[in-house]
Amino acid sequence: MRLLIMGPQGVGKGTQAALLAEHYGIPAISTGDIFRYNIKNRTELGLEALKYTDKGELVPDELTNTIVKDRLAMDDAQGGWILDGYPRNASQVEALDAMLAELGTPLDKVVALDADHEVLMERIAKRAAEQGRSDDTPEAIAKRLATYAKETEPLLDIYRDRGQLVAIDGVGEINAIQAAIVEVLG
Ligand code: AMP
């Protein structure tokens, strides 16, 4: 199973991606987690990414596309994967299309989670208090929501047109949302 999980910050993508990964026995690949790991370990990639992540801006496509390509080439990704947080703009969709064409492994479905603005803000505030992520400042949060609306949300139309979109309500109990996703994916 090769899946994307898309939706605004705070909608529960990471949580649902982890549960789907467990259900299907595939790795959940989060570009945000890869950047955070590299930032924590002060790698060259991390130091470059930090210039953007802390401001709530997207890391340049070239760098982001490369880490995804490298990650999809790893052994544990050969039987499928779920990508969380990628693609985030039209150019990343093109890059992913090219990667998958080259690998000969088409995408199965795109799970889109959504929730009202108020619900998202509440969850983001809770996460900021619990996890203390350095990019959870009010300015960075607002920037990420704006970037999502402008650059990422329109991508849902692309996948809808391709007949791959599965839209799920992200409000409710975690296990009930998971069950709804699995039911639609089959
Ligand atoms: P996330 O955990 O998905 O919210 O990602 C945290 C941060 O990592 C984002 O605010 C971006 O700065 C960066 N990032 C994650 N995924 C991408 C992507 N696909 N393209 C560009 N930047 C990304």
mmCIF file of N, CA and C and ligand atoms in Angstrom, residues 9 13 30-33 35-36 49 52-54 56-61 64 84-89 92 127 133 135 144, ligand 1:
data_model
loop_
_atom_site.group_PDB
_atom_site.id
_atom_site.type_symbol
_atom_site.label_atom_id
_atom_site.label_comp_id
_atom_site.label_asym_id
_atom_site.label_seq_id
_atom_site.Cartn_x
_atom_site.Cartn_y
_atom_site.Cartn_z
ATOM 1 N N GLN A 9 -2.027 21.440 9.638
ATOM 2 C CA GLN A 9 -1.379 21.101 10.904
ATOM 3 C C GLN A 9 -2.459 21.005 11.986
ATOM 4 N N LYS A 13 -2.658 14.159 11.390
ATOM 5 C CA LYS A 13 -1.998 13.369 10.339
ATOM 6 C C LYS A 13 -0.990 12.381 10.917
ATOM 7 N N SER A 30 7.594 10.756 7.593
ATOM 8 C CA SER A 30 7.205 12.157 7.795
ATOM 9 C C SER A 30 8.392 13.047 7.478
ATOM 10 N N THR A 31 8.229 13.914 6.484
ATOM 11 C CA THR A 31 9.344 14.811 6.134
ATOM 12 C C THR A 31 9.651 15.733 7.318
ATOM 13 N N GLY A 32 8.604 16.153 8.048
ATOM 14 C CA GLY A 32 8.825 17.003 9.223
ATOM 15 C C GLY A 32 9.697 16.280 10.247
ATOM 16 N N ASP A 33 9.418 14.985 10.476
ATOM 17 C CA ASP A 33 10.222 14.207 11.433
ATOM 18 C C ASP A 33 11.663 14.068 10.950
ATOM 19 N N PHE A 35 13.304 16.162 9.071
ATOM 20 C CA PHE A 35 13.982 17.449 9.313
ATOM 21 C C PHE A 35 14.293 17.629 10.796
ATOM 22 N N ARG A 36 13.300 17.315 11.654
ATOM 23 C CA ARG A 36 13.522 17.495 13.104
ATOM 24 C C ARG A 36 14.677 16.614 13.610
ATOM 25 N N ALA A 49 17.878 23.147 6.939
ATOM 26 C CA ALA A 49 16.418 23.115 7.101
ATOM 27 C C ALA A 49 15.947 24.089 8.182
ATOM 28 N N TYR A 52 14.489 27.509 7.697
ATOM 29 C CA TYR A 52 13.101 27.645 7.204
ATOM 30 C C TYR A 52 12.083 27.153 8.227
ATOM 31 N N THR A 53 12.364 26.001 8.854
ATOM 32 C CA THR A 53 11.355 25.386 9.730
ATOM 33 C C THR A 53 10.968 26.307 10.881
ATOM 34 N N ASP A 54 11.946 26.970 11.494
ATOM 35 C CA ASP A 54 11.635 27.812 12.646
ATOM 36 C C ASP A 54 10.763 29.002 12.288
ATOM 37 N N GLY A 56 8.401 28.687 10.048
ATOM 38 C CA GLY A 56 7.141 28.147 9.530
ATOM 39 C C GLY A 56 7.103 28.147 8.016
ATOM 40 N N GLU A 57 8.301 28.324 7.403
ATOM 41 C CA GLU A 57 8.359 28.320 5.933
ATOM 42 C C GLU A 57 8.693 26.928 5.420
ATOM 43 N N LEU A 58 8.370 26.689 4.153
ATOM 44 C CA LEU A 58 8.724 25.403 3.558
ATOM 45 C C LEU A 58 10.217 25.356 3.273
ATOM 46 N N VAL A 59 10.813 24.214 3.543
ATOM 47 C CA VAL A 59 12.214 23.978 3.186
ATOM 48 C C VAL A 59 12.252 23.899 1.645
ATOM 49 N N PRO A 60 13.310 24.424 0.995
ATOM 50 C CA PRO A 60 13.339 24.408 -0.470
ATOM 51 C C PRO A 60 13.085 23.021 -1.067
ATOM 52 N N ASP A 61 12.378 23.024 -2.194
ATOM 53 C CA ASP A 61 11.944 21.772 -2.821
ATOM 54 C C ASP A 61 13.098 20.825 -3.130
ATOM 55 N N THR A 64 14.075 18.974 -0.069
ATOM 56 C CA THR A 64 12.976 18.117 0.400
ATOM 57 C C THR A 64 12.774 16.930 -0.539
ATOM 58 N N ASP A 84 3.736 11.391 5.057
ATOM 59 C CA ASP A 84 3.035 12.387 5.875
ATOM 60 C C ASP A 84 3.779 13.721 5.764
ATOM 61 N N GLY A 85 3.119 14.715 5.210
ATOM 62 C CA GLY A 85 3.746 16.043 5.115
ATOM 63 C C GLY A 85 4.431 16.293 3.786
ATOM 64 N N TYR A 86 4.221 15.425 2.834
ATOM 65 C CA TYR A 86 4.807 15.554 1.499
ATOM 66 C C TYR A 86 3.870 14.881 0.516
ATOM 67 N N PRO A 87 3.571 15.442 -0.634
ATOM 68 C CA PRO A 87 4.012 16.746 -1.146
ATOM 69 C C PRO A 87 3.209 17.898 -0.548
ATOM 70 N N ARG A 88 3.822 19.064 -0.549
ATOM 71 C CA ARG A 88 3.188 20.238 0.055
ATOM 72 C C ARG A 88 2.978 21.359 -0.953
ATOM 73 N N ASN A 89 3.464 21.213 -2.171
ATOM 74 C CA ASN A 89 3.194 22.214 -3.219
ATOM 75 C C ASN A 89 3.220 21.507 -4.582
ATOM 76 N N GLN A 92 6.370 19.763 -5.751
ATOM 77 C CA GLN A 92 6.648 18.492 -5.068
ATOM 78 C C GLN A 92 5.756 17.372 -5.605
ATOM 79 N N ARG A 127 -0.633 20.840 21.584
ATOM 80 C CA ARG A 127 0.637 20.219 21.204
ATOM 81 C C ARG A 127 1.816 21.124 21.576
ATOM 82 N N ARG A 133 7.739 22.220 20.709
ATOM 83 C CA ARG A 133 8.467 22.287 19.436
ATOM 84 C C ARG A 133 8.895 23.714 19.163
ATOM 85 N N ASP A 135 9.222 25.247 16.533
ATOM 86 C CA ASP A 135 8.501 25.949 15.460
ATOM 87 C C ASP A 135 7.017 26.098 15.795
ATOM 88 N N ARG A 144 2.357 28.643 8.833
ATOM 89 C CA ARG A 144 2.153 27.291 8.298
ATOM 90 C C ARG A 144 0.709 27.086 7.832
HETATM 91 P P1 AMP B 1 5.559 19.163 9.825
HETATM 92 O O1 AMP B 1 5.968 18.366 11.018
HETATM 93 O O2 AMP B 1 5.034 18.321 8.715
HETATM 94 O O3 AMP B 1 4.620 20.280 10.201
HETATM 95 O O4 AMP B 1 6.873 19.848 9.250
HETATM 96 C C1 AMP B 1 7.617 20.753 10.046
HETATM 97 C C2 AMP B 1 8.369 21.708 9.128
HETATM 98 O O5 AMP B 1 9.266 20.963 8.289
HETATM 99 C C3 AMP B 1 7.505 22.501 8.164
HETATM 100 O O6 AMP B 1 6.962 23.662 8.750
HETATM 101 C C4 AMP B 1 8.494 22.817 7.063
HETATM 102 O O7 AMP B 1 9.363 23.862 7.428
HETATM 103 C C5 AMP B 1 9.320 21.536 6.986
HETATM 104 N N1 AMP B 1 8.717 20.579 6.027
HETATM 105 C C6 AMP B 1 8.118 19.394 6.294
HETATM 106 N N2 AMP B 1 7.686 18.810 5.182
HETATM 107 C C7 AMP B 1 8.006 19.648 4.151
HETATM 108 C C8 AMP B 1 7.805 19.631 2.750
HETATM 109 N N3 AMP B 1 7.161 18.629 2.148
HETATM 110 N N4 AMP B 1 8.286 20.671 2.025
HETATM 111 C C9 AMP B 1 8.935 21.680 2.607
HETATM 112 N N5 AMP B 1 9.128 21.784 3.920
HETATM 113 C C10 AMP B 1 8.675 20.778 4.705
#
